[in-house]
């Protein structure tokens, strides 16, 4: 108990009155090429991040669609190494480095919160760094790589409600100066991608529009059951790994949170870069 108290005190390093509640965000990170391709509109959006979101987080908890485990797992490292979890890209991609400090105390705090809220088994990975779902957007958002980063995995054999509840358990972190960030893709059907500049097919547009309306109207229960309630839900996400980070960010903000569309663009025909901010009522 003394250890948990120490962790609580360590990570409550910003008072509510100083910073207020941090918003949560969901970023569509799209193609790894966003790291070097200046023609991708979402790249320009992320490079202006600190001008738009002026409140600097003490640490970042990122839930990436590229880390899928059987049970929730956090990376507990002192320094994050860059993971090149892609192949067939230009050689310059493999020379990029993004090595922010780890956040081992935050990782322990995440584990504590999850276990207090019914997630009985939460694991620690003491070797894993940051995958491209984390470092590609973060190197554009915070290029100085000074903010500590912790990653949390998704469980694709579970459903949207499970990940929403995962986020709910993490809500206290918003009072502690932690940015909770989901990173995935609003539509993610790699097999349907077309050359850059291709028109958006009807199924992708219908799903993307349904999601925007559901989020802006606060219909989070519909989003939790998107596979049953959204048009072309299975087409937009044949595998849910890139969508569940949205549910975590949504759950961490709370059921009365207001969603805001902060960026929207398309690439490769079917790849939506829609990104959202969630603000809890004051």
PDB file of C-alpha atoms in Angstrom:
ATOM      1  CA  UNK A   1       0.000   0.000   0.000  1.00  0.00           C
ATOM      2  CA  UNK A   2       2.892   2.372   0.761  1.00  0.00           C
ATOM      3  CA  UNK A   3       4.205   1.796  -2.802  1.00  0.00           C
ATOM      4  CA  UNK A   4       0.832   2.575  -4.370  1.00  0.00           C
ATOM      5  CA  UNK A   5       0.559   5.729  -2.244  1.00  0.00           C
ATOM      6  CA  UNK A   6       4.011   6.770  -3.422  1.00  0.00           C
ATOM      7  CA  UNK A   7       3.029   6.219  -7.063  1.00  0.00           C
ATOM      8  CA  UNK A   8      -0.155   8.224  -6.577  1.00  0.00           C
ATOM      9  CA  UNK A   9       1.752  11.142  -5.102  1.00  0.00           C
ATOM     10  CA  UNK A  10       4.444  10.959  -7.771  1.00  0.00           C
ATOM     11  CA  UNK A  11       2.013  11.182 -10.660  1.00  0.00           C
ATOM     12  CA  UNK A  12      -0.317  13.737  -9.142  1.00  0.00           C
ATOM     13  CA  UNK A  13       2.342  16.292  -9.931  1.00  0.00           C
ATOM     14  CA  UNK A  14      -0.033  18.861 -11.379  1.00  0.00           C
ATOM     15  CA  UNK A  15      -2.913  20.121  -9.326  1.00  0.00           C
ATOM     16  CA  UNK A  16      -6.440  20.359 -10.683  1.00  0.00           C
ATOM     17  CA  UNK A  17      -6.413  24.125 -10.314  1.00  0.00           C
ATOM     18  CA  UNK A  18      -3.121  24.518 -12.172  1.00  0.00           C
ATOM     19  CA  UNK A  19      -3.918  22.485 -15.279  1.00  0.00           C
ATOM     20  CA  UNK A  20      -7.521  21.394 -14.991  1.00  0.00           C
ATOM     21  CA  UNK A  21      -8.716  18.233 -16.668  1.00  0.00           C
ATOM     22  CA  UNK A  22      -6.701  17.102 -19.662  1.00  0.00           C
ATOM     23  CA  UNK A  23      -8.766  16.295 -22.735  1.00  0.00           C
ATOM     24  CA  UNK A  24      -8.314  12.921 -24.399  1.00  0.00           C
ATOM     25  CA  UNK A  25      -7.640  12.519 -28.112  1.00  0.00           C
ATOM     26  CA  UNK A  26      -7.867   9.965 -30.887  1.00  0.00           C
ATOM     27  CA  UNK A  27      -5.469  10.394 -33.797  1.00  0.00           C
ATOM     28  CA  UNK A  28      -5.769   8.626 -37.145  1.00  0.00           C
ATOM     29  CA  UNK A  29      -2.105   7.975 -37.885  1.00  0.00           C
ATOM     30  CA  UNK A  30      -2.759   6.439 -41.295  1.00  0.00           C
ATOM     31  CA  UNK A  31       0.264   5.401 -43.338  1.00  0.00           C
ATOM     32  CA  UNK A  32       3.787   5.323 -41.847  1.00  0.00           C
ATOM     33  CA  UNK A  33       4.716   7.524 -44.826  1.00  0.00           C
ATOM     34  CA  UNK A  34       3.209  10.451 -42.922  1.00  0.00           C
ATOM     35  CA  UNK A  35       6.603  10.631 -41.186  1.00  0.00           C
ATOM     36  CA  UNK A  36       8.266  11.857 -44.411  1.00  0.00           C
ATOM     37  CA  UNK A  37       5.548  12.609 -46.997  1.00  0.00           C
ATOM     38  CA  UNK A  38       4.721  16.299 -46.760  1.00  0.00           C
ATOM     39  CA  UNK A  39       1.800  15.951 -49.169  1.00  0.00           C
ATOM     40  CA  UNK A  40      -0.311  14.131 -46.544  1.00  0.00           C
ATOM     41  CA  UNK A  41      -2.644  16.778 -45.016  1.00  0.00           C
ATOM     42  CA  UNK A  42      -2.749  15.076 -41.613  1.00  0.00           C
ATOM     43  CA  UNK A  43       1.011  15.595 -41.328  1.00  0.00           C
ATOM     44  CA  UNK A  44       0.519  19.364 -41.484  1.00  0.00           C
ATOM     45  CA  UNK A  45      -2.196  19.134 -38.820  1.00  0.00           C
ATOM     46  CA  UNK A  46       0.010  17.182 -36.408  1.00  0.00           C
ATOM     47  CA  UNK A  47       2.952  19.547 -36.931  1.00  0.00           C
ATOM     48  CA  UNK A  48       0.772  22.411 -35.667  1.00  0.00           C
ATOM     49  CA  UNK A  49      -0.344  20.389 -32.616  1.00  0.00           C
ATOM     50  CA  UNK A  50       1.404  22.516 -29.996  1.00  0.00           C
ATOM     51  CA  UNK A  51      -0.103  25.686 -31.462  1.00  0.00           C
ATOM     52  CA  UNK A  52      -3.601  24.225 -31.137  1.00  0.00           C
ATOM     53  CA  UNK A  53      -3.198  22.255 -27.902  1.00  0.00           C
ATOM     54  CA  UNK A  54      -1.132  24.598 -25.776  1.00  0.00           C
ATOM     55  CA  UNK A  55      -1.411  22.629 -22.530  1.00  0.00           C
ATOM     56  CA  UNK A  56       1.756  20.564 -22.332  1.00  0.00           C
ATOM     57  CA  UNK A  57       1.221  17.124 -20.760  1.00  0.00           C
ATOM     58  CA  UNK A  58       3.478  15.815 -18.009  1.00  0.00           C
ATOM     59  CA  UNK A  59       3.475  12.429 -19.746  1.00  0.00           C
ATOM     60  CA  UNK A  60       1.632  10.674 -22.574  1.00  0.00           C
ATOM     61  CA  UNK A  61      -0.209   7.373 -22.376  1.00  0.00           C
ATOM     62  CA  UNK A  62      -0.685   6.156 -25.935  1.00  0.00           C
ATOM     63  CA  UNK A  63      -2.890   3.269 -27.002  1.00  0.00           C
ATOM     64  CA  UNK A  64      -1.723   2.129 -30.422  1.00  0.00           C
ATOM     65  CA  UNK A  65      -3.474  -0.197 -32.839  1.00  0.00           C
ATOM     66  CA  UNK A  66      -0.097  -1.828 -33.460  1.00  0.00           C
ATOM     67  CA  UNK A  67       0.216  -3.489 -30.057  1.00  0.00           C
ATOM     68  CA  UNK A  68      -2.263  -6.318 -29.599  1.00  0.00           C
ATOM     69  CA  UNK A  69      -1.966  -8.661 -26.608  1.00  0.00           C
ATOM     70  CA  UNK A  70      -4.175 -11.227 -24.914  1.00  0.00           C
ATOM     71  CA  UNK A  71      -4.379  -9.126 -21.736  1.00  0.00           C
ATOM     72  CA  UNK A  72      -3.656  -5.441 -21.041  1.00  0.00           C
ATOM     73  CA  UNK A  73       0.079  -4.740 -21.082  1.00  0.00           C
ATOM     74  CA  UNK A  74       2.113  -1.602 -20.424  1.00  0.00           C
ATOM     75  CA  UNK A  75       5.701  -0.979 -21.410  1.00  0.00           C
ATOM     76  CA  UNK A  76       7.870  -0.258 -18.393  1.00  0.00           C
ATOM     77  CA  UNK A  77      11.100   1.219 -19.736  1.00  0.00           C
ATOM     78  CA  UNK A  78      13.395   4.108 -18.914  1.00  0.00           C
ATOM     79  CA  UNK A  79      13.953   5.011 -22.582  1.00  0.00           C
ATOM     80  CA  UNK A  80      11.722   4.124 -25.536  1.00  0.00           C
ATOM     81  CA  UNK A  81      13.483   2.657 -28.554  1.00  0.00           C
ATOM     82  CA  UNK A  82      12.056   3.145 -32.062  1.00  0.00           C
ATOM     83  CA  UNK A  83      10.264   0.053 -33.423  1.00  0.00           C
ATOM     84  CA  UNK A  84      10.160  -0.279 -37.232  1.00  0.00           C
ATOM     85  CA  UNK A  85       7.069  -2.482 -37.444  1.00  0.00           C
ATOM     86  CA  UNK A  86       6.584  -2.119 -41.221  1.00  0.00           C
ATOM     87  CA  UNK A  87       8.293  -3.303 -44.362  1.00  0.00           C
ATOM     88  CA  UNK A  88       8.754  -2.250 -47.986  1.00  0.00           C
ATOM     89  CA  UNK A  89       9.080   1.476 -47.247  1.00  0.00           C
ATOM     90  CA  UNK A  90      11.860   3.872 -48.366  1.00  0.00           C
ATOM     91  CA  UNK A  91      15.195   3.349 -46.630  1.00  0.00           C
ATOM     92  CA  UNK A  92      14.985   6.811 -45.086  1.00  0.00           C
ATOM     93  CA  UNK A  93      12.062   5.587 -42.957  1.00  0.00           C
ATOM     94  CA  UNK A  94      14.353   3.140 -41.170  1.00  0.00           C
ATOM     95  CA  UNK A  95      16.816   5.890 -40.288  1.00  0.00           C
ATOM     96  CA  UNK A  96      14.274   7.932 -38.369  1.00  0.00           C
ATOM     97  CA  UNK A  97      14.685   7.870 -34.609  1.00  0.00           C
ATOM     98  CA  UNK A  98      12.199   8.836 -31.931  1.00  0.00           C
ATOM     99  CA  UNK A  99      13.332   7.833 -28.466  1.00  0.00           C
ATOM    100  CA  UNK A 100      11.370   9.711 -25.789  1.00  0.00           C
ATOM    101  CA  UNK A 101      11.881   8.916 -22.116  1.00  0.00           C
ATOM    102  CA  UNK A 102       9.841   6.045 -20.793  1.00  0.00           C
ATOM    103  CA  UNK A 103       7.311   6.580 -18.027  1.00  0.00           C
ATOM    104  CA  UNK A 104       7.736   3.578 -15.699  1.00  0.00           C
ATOM    105  CA  UNK A 105       5.866   5.181 -12.804  1.00  0.00           C
ATOM    106  CA  UNK A 106       2.971   6.049 -15.107  1.00  0.00           C
ATOM    107  CA  UNK A 107       2.972   2.441 -16.329  1.00  0.00           C
ATOM    108  CA  UNK A 108       2.651   1.255 -12.724  1.00  0.00           C
ATOM    109  CA  UNK A 109      -0.143   3.764 -12.147  1.00  0.00           C
ATOM    110  CA  UNK A 110      -1.992   2.504 -15.236  1.00  0.00           C
ATOM    111  CA  UNK A 111      -1.652  -1.049 -13.961  1.00  0.00           C
ATOM    112  CA  UNK A 112      -2.930  -0.003 -10.543  1.00  0.00           C
ATOM    113  CA  UNK A 113      -6.002   1.768 -11.974  1.00  0.00           C
ATOM    114  CA  UNK A 114      -6.905  -1.115 -14.268  1.00  0.00           C
ATOM    115  CA  UNK A 115      -6.617  -3.711 -11.527  1.00  0.00           C
ATOM    116  CA  UNK A 116      -8.685  -1.551  -9.162  1.00  0.00           C
ATOM    117  CA  UNK A 117     -11.429  -1.512 -11.800  1.00  0.00           C
ATOM    118  CA  UNK A 118     -11.778  -5.220 -12.458  1.00  0.00           C
ATOM    119  CA  UNK A 119      -9.016  -5.919 -14.968  1.00  0.00           C
ATOM    120  CA  UNK A 120      -7.523  -8.787 -13.016  1.00  0.00           C
ATOM    121  CA  UNK A 121      -4.403  -9.414 -15.054  1.00  0.00           C
ATOM    122  CA  UNK A 122      -2.261  -6.537 -16.319  1.00  0.00           C
ATOM    123  CA  UNK A 123       1.229  -7.283 -17.572  1.00  0.00           C
ATOM    124  CA  UNK A 124       4.473  -5.327 -17.772  1.00  0.00           C
ATOM    125  CA  UNK A 125       6.762  -5.435 -20.799  1.00  0.00           C
ATOM    126  CA  UNK A 126      10.216  -4.257 -19.773  1.00  0.00           C
ATOM    127  CA  UNK A 127      11.820  -4.279 -23.223  1.00  0.00           C
ATOM    128  CA  UNK A 128       9.292  -2.836 -25.688  1.00  0.00           C
ATOM    129  CA  UNK A 129       9.718   0.650 -27.136  1.00  0.00           C
ATOM    130  CA  UNK A 130       7.286   2.682 -29.270  1.00  0.00           C
ATOM    131  CA  UNK A 131       5.758   1.286 -32.484  1.00  0.00           C
ATOM    132  CA  UNK A 132       5.005   3.447 -35.501  1.00  0.00           C
ATOM    133  CA  UNK A 133       1.438   4.013 -34.347  1.00  0.00           C
ATOM    134  CA  UNK A 134       3.040   5.948 -31.507  1.00  0.00           C
ATOM    135  CA  UNK A 135       6.253   7.463 -32.823  1.00  0.00           C
ATOM    136  CA  UNK A 136       5.054   8.634 -36.241  1.00  0.00           C
ATOM    137  CA  UNK A 137       2.374  11.003 -34.854  1.00  0.00           C
ATOM    138  CA  UNK A 138       4.402  11.892 -31.751  1.00  0.00           C
ATOM    139  CA  UNK A 139       7.493  12.922 -33.706  1.00  0.00           C
ATOM    140  CA  UNK A 140       5.300  15.446 -35.523  1.00  0.00           C
ATOM    141  CA  UNK A 141       3.390  16.559 -32.425  1.00  0.00           C
ATOM    142  CA  UNK A 142       6.326  16.729 -29.999  1.00  0.00           C
ATOM    143  CA  UNK A 143       9.505  16.549 -32.122  1.00  0.00           C
ATOM    144  CA  UNK A 144      11.753  17.393 -29.176  1.00  0.00           C
ATOM    145  CA  UNK A 145      10.969  13.905 -27.739  1.00  0.00           C
ATOM    146  CA  UNK A 146      11.220  15.210 -24.178  1.00  0.00           C
ATOM    147  CA  UNK A 147       7.828  14.163 -22.808  1.00  0.00           C
ATOM    148  CA  UNK A 148       7.792  10.700 -21.161  1.00  0.00           C
ATOM    149  CA  UNK A 149       5.731   8.133 -23.074  1.00  0.00           C
ATOM    150  CA  UNK A 150       4.058   4.918 -21.951  1.00  0.00           C
ATOM    151  CA  UNK A 151       2.203   2.510 -24.267  1.00  0.00           C
ATOM    152  CA  UNK A 152      -0.837   0.382 -23.455  1.00  0.00           C
ATOM    153  CA  UNK A 153      -1.917  -2.528 -25.660  1.00  0.00           C
ATOM    154  CA  UNK A 154      -5.329  -3.379 -27.125  1.00  0.00           C
ATOM    155  CA  UNK A 155      -7.091  -6.758 -26.994  1.00  0.00           C
ATOM    156  CA  UNK A 156      -8.652  -7.478 -30.370  1.00  0.00           C
ATOM    157  CA  UNK A 157     -10.446 -10.589 -29.149  1.00  0.00           C
ATOM    158  CA  UNK A 158     -12.609  -8.307 -26.976  1.00  0.00           C
ATOM    159  CA  UNK A 159     -15.194  -5.706 -28.035  1.00  0.00           C
ATOM    160  CA  UNK A 160     -15.713  -1.963 -28.073  1.00  0.00           C
ATOM    161  CA  UNK A 161     -17.442  -1.875 -24.671  1.00  0.00           C
ATOM    162  CA  UNK A 162     -14.454  -3.636 -23.091  1.00  0.00           C
ATOM    163  CA  UNK A 163     -12.107  -0.961 -24.436  1.00  0.00           C
ATOM    164  CA  UNK A 164     -14.502   1.827 -23.417  1.00  0.00           C
ATOM    165  CA  UNK A 165     -14.387   0.450 -19.868  1.00  0.00           C
ATOM    166  CA  UNK A 166     -10.600   0.233 -20.120  1.00  0.00           C
ATOM    167  CA  UNK A 167     -10.642   3.952 -20.793  1.00  0.00           C
ATOM    168  CA  UNK A 168     -13.080   4.659 -17.949  1.00  0.00           C
ATOM    169  CA  UNK A 169     -10.657   3.050 -15.516  1.00  0.00           C
ATOM    170  CA  UNK A 170      -7.927   5.423 -16.678  1.00  0.00           C
ATOM    171  CA  UNK A 171      -9.990   8.615 -16.297  1.00  0.00           C
ATOM    172  CA  UNK A 172      -8.189   9.803 -13.094  1.00  0.00           C
ATOM    173  CA  UNK A 173      -5.024  10.281 -15.150  1.00  0.00           C
ATOM    174  CA  UNK A 174      -6.628  13.312 -16.790  1.00  0.00           C
ATOM    175  CA  UNK A 175      -6.387  15.138 -13.453  1.00  0.00           C
ATOM    176  CA  UNK A 176      -2.725  14.224 -13.169  1.00  0.00           C
ATOM    177  CA  UNK A 177      -1.413  15.954 -16.274  1.00  0.00           C
ATOM    178  CA  UNK A 178      -1.454  12.847 -18.455  1.00  0.00           C
ATOM    179  CA  UNK A 179      -2.508  13.020 -22.108  1.00  0.00           C
ATOM    180  CA  UNK A 180      -4.439   9.854 -22.971  1.00  0.00           C
ATOM    181  CA  UNK A 181      -4.093   9.382 -26.718  1.00  0.00           C
ATOM    182  CA  UNK A 182      -5.584   6.686 -28.913  1.00  0.00           C
ATOM    183  CA  UNK A 183      -3.775   6.129 -32.213  1.00  0.00           C
ATOM    184  CA  UNK A 184      -5.337   4.147 -35.030  1.00  0.00           C
ATOM    185  CA  UNK A 185      -7.361   4.900 -38.151  1.00  0.00           C
ATOM    186  CA  UNK A 186     -11.009   5.900 -38.525  1.00  0.00           C
ATOM    187  CA  UNK A 187     -11.241   3.514 -41.467  1.00  0.00           C
ATOM    188  CA  UNK A 188      -8.703   0.743 -41.822  1.00  0.00           C
ATOM    189  CA  UNK A 189      -9.207  -1.740 -44.632  1.00  0.00           C
ATOM    190  CA  UNK A 190      -5.737  -2.037 -46.153  1.00  0.00           C
ATOM    191  CA  UNK A 191      -6.943  -4.360 -48.903  1.00  0.00           C
ATOM    192  CA  UNK A 192      -9.157  -1.620 -50.388  1.00  0.00           C
ATOM    193  CA  UNK A 193      -6.595   1.183 -50.517  1.00  0.00           C
ATOM    194  CA  UNK A 194      -6.157   2.909 -53.887  1.00  0.00           C
ATOM    195  CA  UNK A 195      -3.499   5.246 -55.331  1.00  0.00           C
ATOM    196  CA  UNK A 196      -3.222   8.582 -53.573  1.00  0.00           C
ATOM    197  CA  UNK A 197      -5.827  11.036 -54.828  1.00  0.00           C
ATOM    198  CA  UNK A 198      -8.406   8.348 -55.655  1.00  0.00           C
ATOM    199  CA  UNK A 199     -12.067   9.172 -54.944  1.00  0.00           C
ATOM    200  CA  UNK A 200     -13.595   8.050 -51.657  1.00  0.00           C
ATOM    201  CA  UNK A 201     -15.925   5.070 -52.155  1.00  0.00           C
ATOM    202  CA  UNK A 202     -19.463   5.223 -50.812  1.00  0.00           C
ATOM    203  CA  UNK A 203     -18.986   2.604 -48.089  1.00  0.00           C
ATOM    204  CA  UNK A 204     -16.020   4.458 -46.539  1.00  0.00           C
ATOM    205  CA  UNK A 205     -17.805   7.792 -46.668  1.00  0.00           C
ATOM    206  CA  UNK A 206     -20.972   6.351 -45.119  1.00  0.00           C
ATOM    207  CA  UNK A 207     -19.089   4.766 -42.216  1.00  0.00           C
ATOM    208  CA  UNK A 208     -16.948   7.830 -41.611  1.00  0.00           C
ATOM    209  CA  UNK A 209     -19.996  10.124 -41.635  1.00  0.00           C
ATOM    210  CA  UNK A 210     -21.948   7.823 -39.317  1.00  0.00           C
ATOM    211  CA  UNK A 211     -19.053   7.813 -36.866  1.00  0.00           C
ATOM    212  CA  UNK A 212     -18.695  11.599 -36.931  1.00  0.00           C
ATOM    213  CA  UNK A 213     -22.404  12.100 -36.266  1.00  0.00           C
ATOM    214  CA  UNK A 214     -22.486   9.478 -33.506  1.00  0.00           C
ATOM    215  CA  UNK A 215     -19.500  11.044 -31.725  1.00  0.00           C
ATOM    216  CA  UNK A 216     -20.639  14.657 -32.060  1.00  0.00           C
ATOM    217  CA  UNK A 217     -24.109  13.677 -30.816  1.00  0.00           C
ATOM    218  CA  UNK A 218     -22.676  11.787 -27.849  1.00  0.00           C
ATOM    219  CA  UNK A 219     -24.025   8.410 -28.960  1.00  0.00           C
ATOM    220  CA  UNK A 220     -21.089   6.555 -27.453  1.00  0.00           C
ATOM    221  CA  UNK A 221     -23.076   3.381 -26.874  1.00  0.00           C
ATOM    222  CA  UNK A 222     -23.694   3.201 -30.621  1.00  0.00           C
ATOM    223  CA  UNK A 223     -19.966   3.586 -31.230  1.00  0.00           C
ATOM    224  CA  UNK A 224     -19.270   0.798 -28.734  1.00  0.00           C
ATOM    225  CA  UNK A 225     -21.468  -1.441 -30.900  1.00  0.00           C
ATOM    226  CA  UNK A 226     -20.349  -0.026 -34.238  1.00  0.00           C
ATOM    227  CA  UNK A 227     -20.030  -3.511 -35.735  1.00  0.00           C
ATOM    228  CA  UNK A 228     -23.814  -3.937 -35.396  1.00  0.00           C
ATOM    229  CA  UNK A 229     -25.071  -0.368 -35.736  1.00  0.00           C
ATOM    230  CA  UNK A 230     -22.806   1.392 -38.217  1.00  0.00           C
ATOM    231  CA  UNK A 231     -23.156   1.075 -41.995  1.00  0.00           C
ATOM    232  CA  UNK A 232     -20.268  -0.979 -43.363  1.00  0.00           C
ATOM    233  CA  UNK A 233     -18.709  -1.406 -39.922  1.00  0.00           C
ATOM    234  CA  UNK A 234     -17.005  -4.665 -40.865  1.00  0.00           C
ATOM    235  CA  UNK A 235     -15.902  -3.234 -44.194  1.00  0.00           C
ATOM    236  CA  UNK A 236     -14.329  -0.210 -42.543  1.00  0.00           C
ATOM    237  CA  UNK A 237     -12.650  -2.390 -39.906  1.00  0.00           C
ATOM    238  CA  UNK A 238     -12.244  -6.037 -40.918  1.00  0.00           C
ATOM    239  CA  UNK A 239     -10.010  -6.259 -37.844  1.00  0.00           C
ATOM    240  CA  UNK A 240     -10.679  -3.846 -34.955  1.00  0.00           C
ATOM    241  CA  UNK A 241      -7.090  -3.128 -33.845  1.00  0.00           C
ATOM    242  CA  UNK A 242      -7.029   0.431 -35.246  1.00  0.00           C
ATOM    243  CA  UNK A 243     -10.500   1.302 -33.957  1.00  0.00           C
ATOM    244  CA  UNK A 244     -10.319   0.217 -30.315  1.00  0.00           C
ATOM    245  CA  UNK A 245      -7.898   3.032 -29.371  1.00  0.00           C
ATOM    246  CA  UNK A 246     -10.831   5.367 -30.101  1.00  0.00           C
ATOM    247  CA  UNK A 247     -12.949   3.540 -27.535  1.00  0.00           C
ATOM    248  CA  UNK A 248     -10.254   3.913 -24.887  1.00  0.00           C
ATOM    249  CA  UNK A 249      -9.925   7.668 -25.479  1.00  0.00           C
ATOM    250  CA  UNK A 250     -13.706   8.008 -25.503  1.00  0.00           C
ATOM    251  CA  UNK A 251     -14.138   6.049 -22.271  1.00  0.00           C
ATOM    252  CA  UNK A 252     -11.396   7.964 -20.479  1.00  0.00           C
ATOM    253  CA  UNK A 253     -13.211  11.236 -21.190  1.00  0.00           C
ATOM    254  CA  UNK A 254     -16.496   9.986 -19.707  1.00  0.00           C
ATOM    255  CA  UNK A 255     -20.035   9.423 -20.930  1.00  0.00           C
ATOM    256  CA  UNK A 256     -20.932  13.128 -20.834  1.00  0.00           C
ATOM    257  CA  UNK A 257     -17.825  14.269 -22.685  1.00  0.00           C
ATOM    258  CA  UNK A 258     -18.174  16.401 -25.788  1.00  0.00           C
ATOM    259  CA  UNK A 259     -16.466  15.168 -28.938  1.00  0.00           C
ATOM    260  CA  UNK A 260     -14.909  17.553 -31.435  1.00  0.00           C
ATOM    261  CA  UNK A 261     -13.603  16.750 -34.901  1.00  0.00           C
ATOM    262  CA  UNK A 262     -10.142  18.353 -34.950  1.00  0.00           C
ATOM    263  CA  UNK A 263      -8.948  17.143 -38.336  1.00  0.00           C
ATOM    264  CA  UNK A 264     -10.387  15.401 -41.357  1.00  0.00           C
ATOM    265  CA  UNK A 265      -8.822  14.317 -44.623  1.00  0.00           C
ATOM    266  CA  UNK A 266      -8.630  11.284 -46.899  1.00  0.00           C
ATOM    267  CA  UNK A 267      -5.806   9.480 -48.630  1.00  0.00           C
ATOM    268  CA  UNK A 268      -5.535   6.390 -50.798  1.00  0.00           C
ATOM    269  CA  UNK A 269      -9.292   6.514 -51.387  1.00  0.00           C
ATOM    270  CA  UNK A 270     -10.414   4.600 -48.315  1.00  0.00           C
ATOM    271  CA  UNK A 271      -8.088   5.842 -45.561  1.00  0.00           C
ATOM    272  CA  UNK A 272      -9.761   8.429 -43.322  1.00  0.00           C
ATOM    273  CA  UNK A 273      -7.533  10.601 -41.153  1.00  0.00           C
ATOM    274  CA  UNK A 274     -10.400  11.873 -38.985  1.00  0.00           C
ATOM    275  CA  UNK A 275      -9.126  12.758 -35.509  1.00  0.00           C
ATOM    276  CA  UNK A 276     -11.154  13.661 -32.427  1.00  0.00           C
ATOM    277  CA  UNK A 277     -10.805  15.508 -29.142  1.00  0.00           C
ATOM    278  CA  UNK A 278     -12.945  14.615 -26.101  1.00  0.00           C
ATOM    279  CA  UNK A 279     -13.640  17.221 -23.415  1.00  0.00           C
ATOM    280  CA  UNK A 280     -15.297  16.273 -20.136  1.00  0.00           C
ATOM    281  CA  UNK A 281     -17.840  18.738 -18.680  1.00  0.00           C
ATOM    282  CA  UNK A 282     -16.425  21.075 -16.054  1.00  0.00           C
TER     283      UNK A 282
END
